[in-house]
Coordinates of C-alpha atoms in Angstrom, one line a residue:
Chain A
M1 CA -45.6 112.5 217.4
A2 CA -45.5 113.8 213.6
P3 CA -42.5 112.7 211.4
I4 CA -40.5 115.6 211.7
A5 CA -39.7 116.8 207.5
L6 CA -36.3 115.9 205.7
N7 CA -35.7 119.6 204.6
G8 CA -38.4 120.8 207.0
T9 CA -37.8 122.9 210.5
M10 CA -40.8 121.7 213.2
N11 CA -42.1 125.3 213.5
E12 CA -43.3 127.7 216.9
A13 CA -46.3 126.1 216.7
T14 CA -44.5 122.9 217.1
F15 CA -42.3 124.0 220.0
N16 CA -42.7 123.4 222.6
K17 CA -44.6 119.7 221.8
P18 CA -42.4 117.5 224.4
R19 CA -40.9 114.6 222.8
A20 CA -42.5 111.4 221.4
A21 CA -43.6 108.4 224.1
Q22 CA -41.1 106.9 225.3
P23 CA -39.9 104.4 228.5
A24 CA -39.8 107.1 231.0
T25 CA -37.6 104.9 234.1
E26 CA -34.5 103.5 233.4
E27 CA -33.6 103.1 230.0
T28 CA -31.3 101.4 228.2
G29 CA -29.4 100.6 224.7
E30 CA -31.7 97.7 224.1
S31 CA -34.4 98.8 225.5
I32 CA -35.3 102.1 223.6
R33 CA -34.3 99.3 220.5
L34 CA -37.4 97.1 221.5
A35 CA -38.9 99.9 221.8
A36 CA -38.4 101.3 218.6
R37 CA -38.8 97.8 217.0
S38 CA -42.6 97.7 218.4
G39 CA -43.2 100.0 217.2
I40 CA -44.1 102.4 220.8
F41 CA -41.0 104.4 220.6
T42 CA -40.7 106.7 217.1
G43 CA -39.5 109.7 217.7
Q44 CA -35.8 111.2 218.3
T45 CA -33.1 110.4 220.2
S46 CA -31.2 112.8 221.6
G47 CA -31.0 112.5 225.4
S48 CA -32.9 109.0 225.2
A49 CA -30.7 106.4 227.4
P50 CA -27.7 108.7 228.3
T51 CA -24.0 108.1 228.7
Y52 CA -25.4 104.5 225.7
V53 CA -23.8 105.3 222.6
Q54 CA -25.9 106.2 219.7
A55 CA -25.5 106.0 215.6
N56 CA -26.4 106.8 212.4
L57 CA -27.1 103.6 209.8
I58 CA -26.3 103.7 206.1
A59 CA -27.3 100.0 204.6
M60 CA -26.4 99.5 201.2
P61 CA -25.3 97.2 198.3
A62 CA -22.3 94.9 199.5
R63 CA -20.8 95.9 195.9
Y64 CA -19.9 98.7 197.0
A65 CA -19.2 98.6 200.7
G66 CA -15.3 98.4 200.2
D67 CA -15.7 101.9 198.7
F68 CA -17.5 102.8 201.4
R69 CA -15.2 101.4 203.9
L70 CA -12.2 103.8 202.6
L71 CA -14.6 107.2 202.8
C72 CA -14.9 106.0 206.2
Q73 CA -11.1 105.6 206.3
R74 CA -10.2 108.7 204.7
N75 CA -12.9 111.4 206.4
P76 CA -13.1 109.9 210.3
V77 CA -14.6 112.9 211.5
P78 CA -17.9 112.7 209.8
C79 CA -17.6 109.3 209.3
P80 CA -16.0 107.5 211.8
L81 CA -17.3 103.5 211.0
L82 CA -18.1 101.9 214.8
A83 CA -19.3 98.3 213.2
E84 CA -20.8 96.7 210.1
S85 CA -23.1 93.6 209.8
E86 CA -21.3 90.8 210.1
A87 CA -21.5 89.0 207.1
I88 CA -23.3 90.1 204.2
G89 CA -27.4 90.4 204.4
S90 CA -26.6 89.4 208.4
W91 CA -29.3 92.6 209.9
S92 CA -29.0 90.6 213.0
A93 CA -25.2 90.0 213.8
L94 CA -22.1 93.1 214.0
K95 CA -18.7 93.2 213.4
S96 CA -16.5 95.9 214.9
H97 CA -14.2 98.5 213.9
V98 CA -14.1 100.1 217.0
A99 CA -10.8 98.7 218.2
G100 CA -11.0 96.2 222.1
V101 CA -14.9 96.0 222.1
T102 CA -16.8 92.9 219.9
G103 CA -19.5 93.3 217.7
R104 CA -21.9 91.2 220.5
Q105 CA -20.2 94.0 223.3
I106 CA -21.4 97.4 220.4
A107 CA -25.5 95.2 220.6
E108 CA -26.4 92.2 221.1
N109 CA -30.5 91.8 220.5
V110 CA -30.3 94.2 217.4
D111 CA -31.9 94.2 214.1
L112 CA -30.3 97.0 211.5
R113 CA -34.3 96.7 210.1
H114 CA -36.3 98.0 212.9
D115 CA -34.8 98.9 216.0
F116 CA -34.3 102.8 214.4
P117 CA -37.3 105.1 215.4
R118 CA -37.5 106.4 212.3
Y119 CA -36.0 105.0 208.1
M120 CA -34.8 106.6 204.7
V121 CA -35.3 104.9 201.4
Y122 CA -32.7 105.4 198.0
E123 CA -33.3 104.4 194.7
S124 CA -30.5 104.6 192.8
G125 CA -29.9 107.9 194.8
V126 CA -33.2 109.1 194.9
L127 CA -35.2 109.6 198.1
T128 CA -38.3 106.9 197.9
K129 CA -39.7 107.1 201.3
S130 CA -38.8 108.9 204.3
Q131 CA -39.4 108.6 207.9
C132 CA -41.2 104.9 207.2
L133 CA -41.1 103.1 211.0
S134 CA -39.3 99.5 208.8
I135 CA -37.1 98.5 206.2
E136 CA -37.4 95.2 206.7
A137 CA -39.6 95.2 203.2
E138 CA -36.6 96.7 201.3
W139 CA -34.1 95.0 203.5
T140 CA -32.2 92.3 200.8
E141 CA -29.2 88.9 201.5
E142 CA -27.1 91.8 199.2
H143 CA -26.9 94.5 202.0
V144 CA -24.7 96.0 203.9
G145 CA -25.4 97.9 207.6
F146 CA -22.5 99.8 208.9
L147 CA -23.0 101.7 211.5
I148 CA -21.7 105.4 212.2
G149 CA -20.7 107.3 215.7
C150 CA -23.5 109.7 216.5
S151 CA -22.4 113.6 218.5
F152 CA -25.5 113.0 220.8
S153 CA -23.1 110.3 222.2
F154 CA -20.8 113.1 223.7
E155 CA -24.4 115.3 224.8
S156 CA -24.5 113.4 227.9
A157 CA -21.0 114.9 228.7
L158 CA -21.7 118.0 227.9
A159 CA -24.4 118.3 230.2
A160 CA -22.6 116.6 233.5
A161 CA -20.4 119.8 233.0
G162 CA -23.2 122.2 233.0
L163 CA -23.0 122.5 228.9
V164 CA -26.1 121.2 227.8
P165 CA -27.0 121.5 224.8
P166 CA -30.0 123.9 223.9
H167 CA -31.7 121.2 221.7
T168 CA -32.3 118.7 224.3
A169 CA -33.3 121.1 226.8
H170 CA -36.4 121.2 224.9
G171 CA -36.9 117.9 223.6
R172 CA -35.8 119.0 220.2
N173 CA -34.3 117.3 217.0
V174 CA -30.2 118.8 217.0
P175 CA -30.0 120.8 213.8
M176 CA -27.9 119.5 210.6
Y177 CA -26.6 121.8 208.0
R178 CA -25.1 120.8 204.1
T179 CA -22.1 122.2 203.8
S180 CA -19.8 122.7 200.2
L181 CA -16.5 121.1 202.6
P182 CA -15.7 118.3 200.3
L183 CA -14.4 114.8 201.6
C184 CA -11.2 113.1 200.7
P185 CA -13.3 110.9 197.5
A186 CA -13.7 107.1 197.7
G187 CA -13.6 105.2 194.4
V188 CA -17.2 106.0 193.7
F189 CA -18.0 107.7 196.5
R190 CA -16.9 111.5 194.5
N191 CA -18.3 114.8 194.9
S192 CA -19.0 115.0 198.6
T193 CA -18.9 117.2 201.5
Y194 CA -19.7 117.5 205.2
V195 CA -23.0 117.6 207.0
V196 CA -22.9 118.8 210.5
S197 CA -24.7 119.1 213.3
M198 CA -24.8 122.5 215.7
R199 CA -25.3 123.6 218.3
L200 CA -25.8 126.8 220.0
Y201 CA -22.6 128.2 223.1
R202 CA -21.3 130.9 224.7
E203 CA -17.5 131.9 222.7
Q204 CA -16.7 131.9 226.4
D205 CA -17.4 128.1 226.4
I206 CA -15.6 127.2 223.0
E207 CA -12.3 125.8 224.7
R208 CA -14.0 124.1 227.4
I209 CA -16.5 122.5 225.1
R210 CA -13.5 121.1 222.8
D211 CA -12.1 119.8 225.9
I212 CA -15.2 117.7 226.6
T213 CA -15.1 116.0 223.4
R214 CA -12.6 116.1 222.0
P215 CA -11.9 112.4 223.7
Y216 CA -14.5 110.8 221.6
V217 CA -13.1 110.3 218.2
A218 CA -15.2 107.4 217.6
T219 CA -18.5 110.0 217.8
H220 CA -17.2 113.4 215.5
G221 CA -15.1 114.2 218.2
E222 CA -14.2 117.7 218.9
P223 CA -16.0 120.5 217.0
I224 CA -14.5 121.2 213.3
D225 CA -15.7 125.0 212.9
W226 CA -17.4 127.7 215.0
G227 CA -18.6 130.9 214.9
W228 CA -20.8 133.4 213.3
D229 CA -17.6 133.9 210.4
A230 CA -18.1 129.6 210.1
V231 CA -21.4 129.6 208.9
T232 CA -19.6 131.3 206.0
R233 CA -16.5 129.2 205.3
L234 CA -18.3 125.7 205.3
G235 CA -20.7 127.5 203.2
I236 CA -24.3 127.0 205.0
K237 CA -27.3 129.4 203.4
D238 CA -29.4 130.3 206.5
V239 CA -28.3 128.9 210.5
T240 CA -32.4 129.2 210.9
Q241 CA -33.4 126.8 208.3
P242 CA -31.0 123.7 209.2
E243 CA -31.3 121.6 205.9
F244 CA -32.8 118.8 208.7
G245 CA -33.9 118.3 212.3
D246 CA -35.1 121.2 213.7
S247 CA -34.9 124.6 214.1
P248 CA -31.7 125.8 216.6
V249 CA -33.2 127.0 219.9
L250 CA -31.4 129.7 222.7
S251 CA -30.8 128.0 225.9
D252 CA -33.8 129.6 226.7
G253 CA -35.6 127.8 224.2
A254 CA -36.7 130.7 221.7
L255 CA -35.6 130.6 217.9
L256 CA -32.8 131.3 216.9
L257 CA -35.0 134.3 214.3
R258 CA -33.6 134.1 210.9
D259 CA -32.2 138.0 211.8
V260 CA -29.7 135.0 213.7
S261 CA -30.4 137.9 217.1
T262 CA -29.0 136.4 219.4
N263 CA -31.7 137.8 222.2
G264 CA -28.6 139.4 223.9
E265 CA -27.2 136.1 224.9
D266 CA -24.1 136.2 223.9
V267 CA -23.3 133.0 221.7
I268 CA -21.9 131.3 218.2
P269 CA -22.8 128.7 217.2
V270 CA -20.8 125.1 217.2
F271 CA -20.3 122.7 213.8
W272 CA -20.0 119.4 214.2
G273 CA -19.1 116.5 211.9
C274 CA -22.5 114.7 211.2
G275 CA -23.9 111.5 210.9
V276 CA -25.5 112.0 208.2
T277 CA -23.1 113.0 205.5
P278 CA -23.1 109.1 204.4
Q279 CA -26.2 109.7 202.7
E280 CA -25.5 112.8 201.1
A281 CA -22.5 111.2 199.8
V282 CA -24.5 108.6 198.3
R283 CA -27.1 110.2 196.9
R284 CA -24.3 112.2 195.2
A285 CA -22.6 109.6 194.1
A286 CA -26.4 107.7 193.1
L287 CA -25.3 104.6 193.6
H288 CA -27.3 102.3 191.3
G289 CA -30.1 99.9 193.6
T290 CA -31.6 100.2 197.2
V291 CA -29.6 102.3 199.6
L292 CA -30.9 102.9 203.2
G293 CA -30.8 105.3 206.4
H294 CA -31.8 106.5 209.3
A295 CA -34.1 109.6 209.5
P296 CA -32.3 112.3 211.1
G297 CA -32.0 112.2 214.4
H298 CA -33.2 109.5 214.8
M299 CA -30.6 106.6 215.8
I300 CA -30.1 103.6 216.7
V301 CA -29.2 103.6 220.9
L302 CA -26.2 100.2 221.4
D303 CA -25.3 98.9 224.8
I304 CA -21.7 100.0 225.1
R305 CA -21.6 103.3 227.1
D306 CA -19.3 106.5 226.1
W307 CA -16.7 105.6 227.9
D308 CA -16.5 101.9 226.6
I309 CA -14.9 103.7 223.0
L310 CA -13.4 106.6 224.8
P311 CA -9.1 106.4 223.8
E312 CA -8.0 105.3 227.1
R313 CA -10.3 102.1 227.1
S314 CA -9.9 101.0 223.3
S315 CA -5.9 101.3 222.5
Chain B
M1 CA 23.6 121.6 193.5
A2 CA 21.9 124.2 195.0
P3 CA 19.0 124.6 197.8
I4 CA 15.8 124.9 197.2
A5 CA 13.8 127.9 198.1
L6 CA 11.2 126.9 200.6
N7 CA 8.5 129.4 199.1
G8 CA 11.2 129.6 196.1
T9 CA 10.9 127.2 193.0
M10 CA 14.0 125.9 190.2
N11 CA 14.4 128.5 187.1
E12 CA 14.6 128.1 183.3
A13 CA 18.1 128.3 184.4
T14 CA 18.3 124.8 185.8
F15 CA 15.8 123.2 184.7
N16 CA 17.9 120.2 182.5
K17 CA 20.1 119.6 185.8
P18 CA 20.2 116.8 186.5
R19 CA 19.5 115.7 189.9
A20 CA 22.2 115.5 192.4
A21 CA 24.4 112.7 192.6
Q22 CA 23.4 109.7 194.1
P23 CA 24.5 105.9 194.8
A24 CA 23.3 104.9 191.0
T25 CA 23.2 101.3 190.8
E26 CA 21.2 99.4 193.2
E27 CA 19.3 102.0 195.8
T28 CA 17.7 100.5 199.6
G29 CA 16.4 102.9 202.1
E30 CA 19.2 102.0 203.7
S31 CA 21.8 103.2 201.8
I32 CA 20.6 106.6 200.6
R33 CA 19.7 106.9 204.3
L34 CA 23.4 106.4 204.9
A35 CA 24.4 109.0 201.8
A36 CA 22.3 111.5 203.4
R37 CA 23.2 110.9 207.1
S38 CA 27.2 111.2 205.6
G39 CA 26.6 114.0 203.5
I40 CA 27.0 113.0 200.0
F41 CA 23.5 112.9 199.3
T42 CA 21.8 116.0 199.8
G43 CA 19.1 116.0 197.0
Q44 CA 15.4 115.8 196.3
T45 CA 14.6 111.9 196.9
S46 CA 11.4 111.4 193.8
G47 CA 12.6 108.5 192.2
S48 CA 14.7 107.3 194.9
A49 CA 14.9 103.6 195.7
P50 CA 12.3 102.9 194.1
T51 CA 9.3 101.0 195.7
Y52 CA 10.7 101.7 199.0
V53 CA 8.7 103.5 201.4
Q54 CA 9.0 107.5 201.7
A55 CA 8.4 109.6 204.8
N56 CA 8.4 113.7 206.2
L57 CA 9.4 114.4 209.3
I58 CA 7.7 116.7 211.7
A59 CA 9.6 116.7 215.7
M60 CA 8.2 118.5 217.9
P61 CA 8.6 119.4 221.9
A62 CA 6.8 116.0 223.8
R63 CA 3.9 118.7 225.3
Y64 CA 2.1 118.6 221.6
A65 CA 2.9 115.0 221.0
G66 CA -1.0 114.2 221.7
D67 CA -3.0 116.8 219.9
F68 CA -0.6 115.7 217.2
R69 CA -1.7 112.1 217.0
L70 CA -4.8 113.1 216.9
L71 CA -4.3 116.2 213.9
C72 CA -3.2 112.6 212.3
Q73 CA -6.0 110.1 213.4
R74 CA -8.5 113.3 212.1
N75 CA -6.9 114.1 208.8
P76 CA -5.6 110.7 207.8
V77 CA -5.4 111.5 204.3
P78 CA -2.7 114.8 204.4
C79 CA -1.8 113.1 207.9
P80 CA -0.8 109.8 207.0
L81 CA 1.5 108.9 210.2
L82 CA 4.1 106.1 209.6
A83 CA 5.6 106.0 212.7
E84 CA 6.4 107.9 215.6
S85 CA 10.1 108.5 218.3
E86 CA 10.1 104.8 219.8
A87 CA 10.4 107.3 223.1
I88 CA 10.8 111.1 223.4
G89 CA 13.7 112.7 222.9
S90 CA 14.3 109.1 221.0
W91 CA 15.9 109.9 217.4
S92 CA 17.3 106.0 216.9
A93 CA 14.6 103.8 217.0
L94 CA 10.5 103.6 215.9
K95 CA 6.7 103.2 217.3
S96 CA 4.9 102.1 214.4
H97 CA 1.0 102.4 214.0
V98 CA 0.8 100.3 210.4
A99 CA -0.9 97.3 211.4
G100 CA 1.5 94.7 211.4
V101 CA 4.8 96.1 210.7
T102 CA 7.0 97.1 213.9
G103 CA 9.4 100.2 214.2
R104 CA 12.3 97.7 213.5
Q105 CA 11.3 96.8 210.2
I106 CA 10.4 100.4 209.1
A107 CA 14.3 101.4 209.6
E108 CA 16.9 99.6 211.6
N109 CA 19.4 101.7 211.8
V110 CA 17.9 105.3 211.6
D111 CA 19.2 108.3 212.5
L112 CA 15.7 111.4 212.6
R113 CA 18.1 113.9 213.0
H114 CA 21.0 113.3 209.8
D115 CA 18.9 110.7 207.3
F116 CA 16.5 112.7 205.1
P117 CA 18.2 114.7 202.9
R118 CA 18.0 118.8 204.1
Y119 CA 15.7 119.9 207.4
M120 CA 14.4 122.9 208.4
V121 CA 14.4 124.9 211.5
Y122 CA 11.1 126.3 212.8
E123 CA 10.8 128.7 216.2
S124 CA 7.7 129.4 217.3
G125 CA 5.7 129.0 214.8
V126 CA 8.6 131.0 212.9
L127 CA 10.3 128.9 210.0
T128 CA 14.8 130.2 211.0
K129 CA 16.7 126.8 209.6
S130 CA 16.4 126.4 205.8
Q131 CA 17.8 123.6 203.6
C132 CA 20.3 122.2 206.8
L133 CA 21.8 119.5 206.1
S134 CA 21.1 117.8 209.7
I135 CA 19.2 119.0 213.1
E136 CA 21.7 117.2 215.6
A137 CA 21.7 120.8 217.4
E138 CA 18.6 121.1 217.5
W139 CA 16.9 117.5 218.4
T140 CA 16.4 118.1 222.5
E141 CA 15.8 115.0 224.7
E142 CA 11.7 116.2 224.4
H143 CA 11.6 116.1 220.4
V144 CA 9.2 113.6 219.5
G145 CA 10.0 112.9 216.1
F146 CA 6.7 110.9 213.6
L147 CA 6.8 110.0 209.9
I148 CA 4.1 110.4 207.8
G149 CA 3.7 108.9 204.4
C150 CA 4.8 110.5 201.1
S151 CA 3.1 110.2 197.7
F152 CA 6.2 109.3 196.5
S153 CA 5.9 105.8 198.0
F154 CA 3.0 104.8 195.3
E155 CA 5.2 106.5 191.9
S156 CA 6.4 103.7 190.8
A157 CA 3.3 101.4 190.8
L158 CA 1.9 104.9 188.7
A159 CA 5.6 103.9 186.4
A160 CA 5.1 100.1 186.6
A161 CA 1.6 101.1 184.5
G162 CA 3.2 103.7 182.0
L163 CA 2.1 106.5 184.1
V164 CA 5.6 108.0 185.0
P165 CA 4.8 110.7 186.7
P166 CA 6.1 114.3 184.2
H167 CA 8.5 115.1 187.6
T168 CA 9.7 112.2 187.9
A169 CA 11.1 111.9 184.2
H170 CA 12.4 114.8 184.5
G171 CA 14.4 114.4 187.2
R172 CA 12.9 117.3 189.3
N173 CA 10.5 117.8 192.5
V174 CA 7.6 117.2 192.9
P175 CA 5.3 120.9 192.6
M176 CA 3.6 121.1 196.3
Y177 CA 1.2 123.9 197.0
R178 CA -1.2 125.4 199.8
T179 CA -4.6 126.0 199.7
S180 CA -7.8 126.9 202.0
L181 CA -9.2 123.7 202.2
P182 CA -9.5 123.2 205.7
L183 CA -8.0 120.5 208.2
C184 CA -10.2 119.0 210.7
P185 CA -8.3 121.1 213.8
A186 CA -7.6 119.3 217.3
G187 CA -6.3 120.8 220.6
V188 CA -3.5 123.1 219.6
F189 CA -3.8 122.6 215.8
R190 CA -6.4 124.8 214.2
N191 CA -6.8 127.1 211.3
S192 CA -5.0 125.0 208.9
T193 CA -5.2 124.1 205.8
Y194 CA -4.1 121.6 203.4
V195 CA -1.1 120.5 201.7
V196 CA -1.0 119.2 198.4
S197 CA 1.4 117.7 195.5
M198 CA 0.7 118.2 191.5
R199 CA 1.0 115.7 188.7
L200 CA -0.3 116.3 185.2
Y201 CA -1.6 113.6 183.6
R202 CA -4.2 113.0 181.3
E203 CA -7.7 113.2 181.8
Q204 CA -8.7 110.2 180.2
D205 CA -5.8 107.9 182.5
I206 CA -7.8 109.5 185.6
E207 CA -9.8 106.8 186.6
R208 CA -7.0 104.0 186.3
I209 CA -4.4 107.2 188.6
R210 CA -7.5 107.2 190.7
D211 CA -7.5 103.5 190.8
I212 CA -3.9 102.3 191.0
T213 CA -3.2 105.2 194.0
R214 CA -6.3 104.2 196.1
P215 CA -4.2 101.2 198.0
Y216 CA -1.9 103.0 199.2
V217 CA -4.3 104.8 202.1
A218 CA -0.7 105.2 204.4
T219 CA 1.0 107.5 202.0
H220 CA -2.2 109.2 200.7
G221 CA -3.9 106.8 198.8
E222 CA -5.6 107.8 195.7
P223 CA -5.9 111.5 194.6
I224 CA -8.3 114.5 196.2
D225 CA -9.5 116.6 194.0
W226 CA -8.4 116.2 189.4
G227 CA -9.3 119.4 186.9
W228 CA -8.0 122.7 185.4
D229 CA -11.6 124.0 188.2
A230 CA -10.2 122.6 191.4
V231 CA -7.8 125.1 191.3
T232 CA -10.0 127.4 192.2
R233 CA -11.8 125.0 194.5
L234 CA -8.1 124.4 196.5
G235 CA -7.9 127.7 196.4
I236 CA -4.5 127.4 194.5
K237 CA -2.9 131.5 194.1
D238 CA -1.1 129.9 191.1
V239 CA -0.9 126.0 189.6
T240 CA 2.5 127.2 187.6
Q241 CA 4.3 129.0 190.8
P242 CA 3.6 126.2 193.6
E243 CA 4.9 126.6 196.9
F244 CA 7.5 124.1 197.5
G245 CA 9.0 122.3 195.0
D246 CA 9.8 122.4 191.3
S247 CA 7.7 124.6 189.5
P248 CA 5.9 121.3 187.1
V249 CA 6.6 119.8 183.7
L250 CA 4.4 118.6 180.9
S251 CA 5.1 114.9 180.0
D252 CA 7.8 116.2 176.9
G253 CA 10.2 118.3 179.2
A254 CA 8.1 120.9 178.7
L255 CA 7.3 124.2 181.9
L256 CA 3.6 124.7 182.9
L257 CA 3.6 128.4 182.3
R258 CA 1.7 130.8 183.7
D259 CA -0.6 131.3 180.5
V260 CA -1.6 127.3 181.8
S261 CA -0.2 126.3 177.8
T262 CA -0.6 122.4 177.9
N263 CA 1.4 122.9 174.0
G264 CA -1.4 120.5 172.9
E265 CA -1.5 118.3 175.6
D266 CA -5.0 117.4 176.8
V267 CA -3.6 117.1 180.3
I268 CA -5.1 118.2 183.8
P269 CA -3.5 118.6 187.0
V270 CA -4.4 115.7 189.2
F271 CA -4.1 116.1 193.1
W272 CA -3.3 115.2 196.3
G273 CA -2.3 114.8 200.1
C274 CA 0.9 115.8 200.0
G275 CA 3.4 115.3 203.6
V276 CA 4.6 118.6 204.0
T277 CA 1.0 119.4 205.7
P278 CA 2.4 119.3 209.6
Q279 CA 4.7 122.0 208.3
E280 CA 2.1 123.7 207.6
A281 CA 0.2 123.4 210.8
V282 CA 2.9 124.0 213.0
R283 CA 4.0 127.5 211.5
R284 CA 0.0 128.5 211.8
A285 CA -0.3 127.5 215.7
A286 CA 2.4 129.0 216.6
L287 CA 3.8 126.1 218.9
H288 CA 6.2 127.2 221.6
G289 CA 9.7 125.9 221.4
T290 CA 11.8 124.3 218.9
V291 CA 10.3 122.1 216.0
L292 CA 12.0 120.5 212.9
G293 CA 11.0 119.0 209.8
H294 CA 12.0 117.9 206.2
A295 CA 12.5 120.5 203.4
P296 CA 10.1 119.3 201.5
G297 CA 10.6 117.0 198.5
H298 CA 14.3 116.3 200.8
M299 CA 12.3 112.5 202.1
I300 CA 14.2 110.4 204.6
V301 CA 13.7 106.9 202.4
L302 CA 12.5 103.5 205.0
D303 CA 13.5 99.3 204.8
I304 CA 10.0 98.8 203.7
R305 CA 8.7 98.1 200.7
D306 CA 5.6 99.6 199.3
W307 CA 3.9 96.1 199.1
D308 CA 4.7 96.3 203.4
I309 CA 1.9 98.9 203.5
L310 CA -1.1 97.7 201.5
P311 CA -4.2 96.8 203.1
E312 CA -4.0 93.4 202.1
R313 CA -0.9 92.6 204.0
S314 CA -1.1 95.0 206.7
S315 CA -4.7 94.1 208.2

């Protein structure tokens, strides 16, 4: 499967192409990680190993780690912090930020440098490598890796309620957008804005969608906004042209077109906080040194399950 | 002292009036609470009992309490939750939300119905009583009270660094504004926006101000925005006409005038999250039943001190 460009979207020619090869039977978080580590699996992970929690990566020089933790604390909806390197430089052991769950329970056999299918590399805020399969060459003893919750984690709950996200039904990546909605600044991280993911749903289902995703506070929780007027409120330039991921599809698989025709379907866009937000924050802060992130949509899949991070279980 | 109207500001005639009578010597959190409880002290609390943590109140029928906790969790900068009623209906005992601090340590001898100098009462989202001295008549066995951190808590740290907030130097209430900055919705709480407090400072001091207030995560932490262009970004209608509290003053005590003349002083407005935000959220959500809040600027003063809620002490 060709890498999905950071700023591009799949065109219609690639639209019906199935997702990249991946273990077909009894996927687990570990089996997906091992497949990514070995280079066999290089695709996006929406729908992979259902019910296993997925996470975003941002890794940065340790001198910025305190400000970054505070950024997450002040902006928990786009930046829900699940775990970080157990010690500065560690890529194989995690310290948990989820109450009642240990770092080893989150992911035991783990290598933050290889276990995401694809990565991005930033030097002083400028993207210098895109969609690479490993960051072993870039990771140093000064790096601290952070795992941020991912909205893919509640997609199985939506599917179980008959609300299959359109992109997963068609093996595509979720559309993600830059917005003008500001983050609360924290130290070096200022002038940053939310990145959001979007799923098209029928307006009549919005309260069920809110109810189902609400408990997933560690993976963005309920939507931050919805409806066609939300596109303007969020400062999204063109809902048919996401900055990350694939163009949005309707439930029948048709592309949402530029004139936002919905072929008679009474659908609205529903927006959630997105774990690509930290990469935008790093870019805007122009941090000195090497910062490492996952390629949007290409997540690490963990050992913990959706229900392990619901508040009823963790408090 | 005449009550300060919810939507009004003191006029210039009242400008040099000293703050309402209050215990002059060795104020503590408890002494301020007892003075408010007895009806002796009815004024605003900026500068009262320095280093004792101050808090905002919102009390609502128990059926909304779960959604409100989630609203705080998703919006910790304007809504940092310090404590709540120990049980439904309790006004005399607190359950702590601050790590490492018990409810009794936060405030032992406490009466949420009397210990704020002034209160506001809402019925189904409509303000029905303003600046009343007690809510004993309105409190029911179904109410849950929440205490939200207040930015007055870091004013002594600013003063100790030579950065006395202009309003405290002149015995005035802090100016507070409605904004267009959205909160992340949570259950019944949707379409809500931040309320912010504002202090005028020299631009050259902004990084020190950020550094000093940053650790106060339980009482709004560092500013969310600053500068004259932040007024537009936040959707504030007129910086000289705050919706709550008093009109802003310069460090020499002169009123900031409508043309935003600063008399040659090179000052900028600095904005922090404000604990009046939950009252706006309640108003916008039009909650059924009786909701109780403090009058803006008229806080409860607690037993814990500023340093008890700094992360270094509480983690």
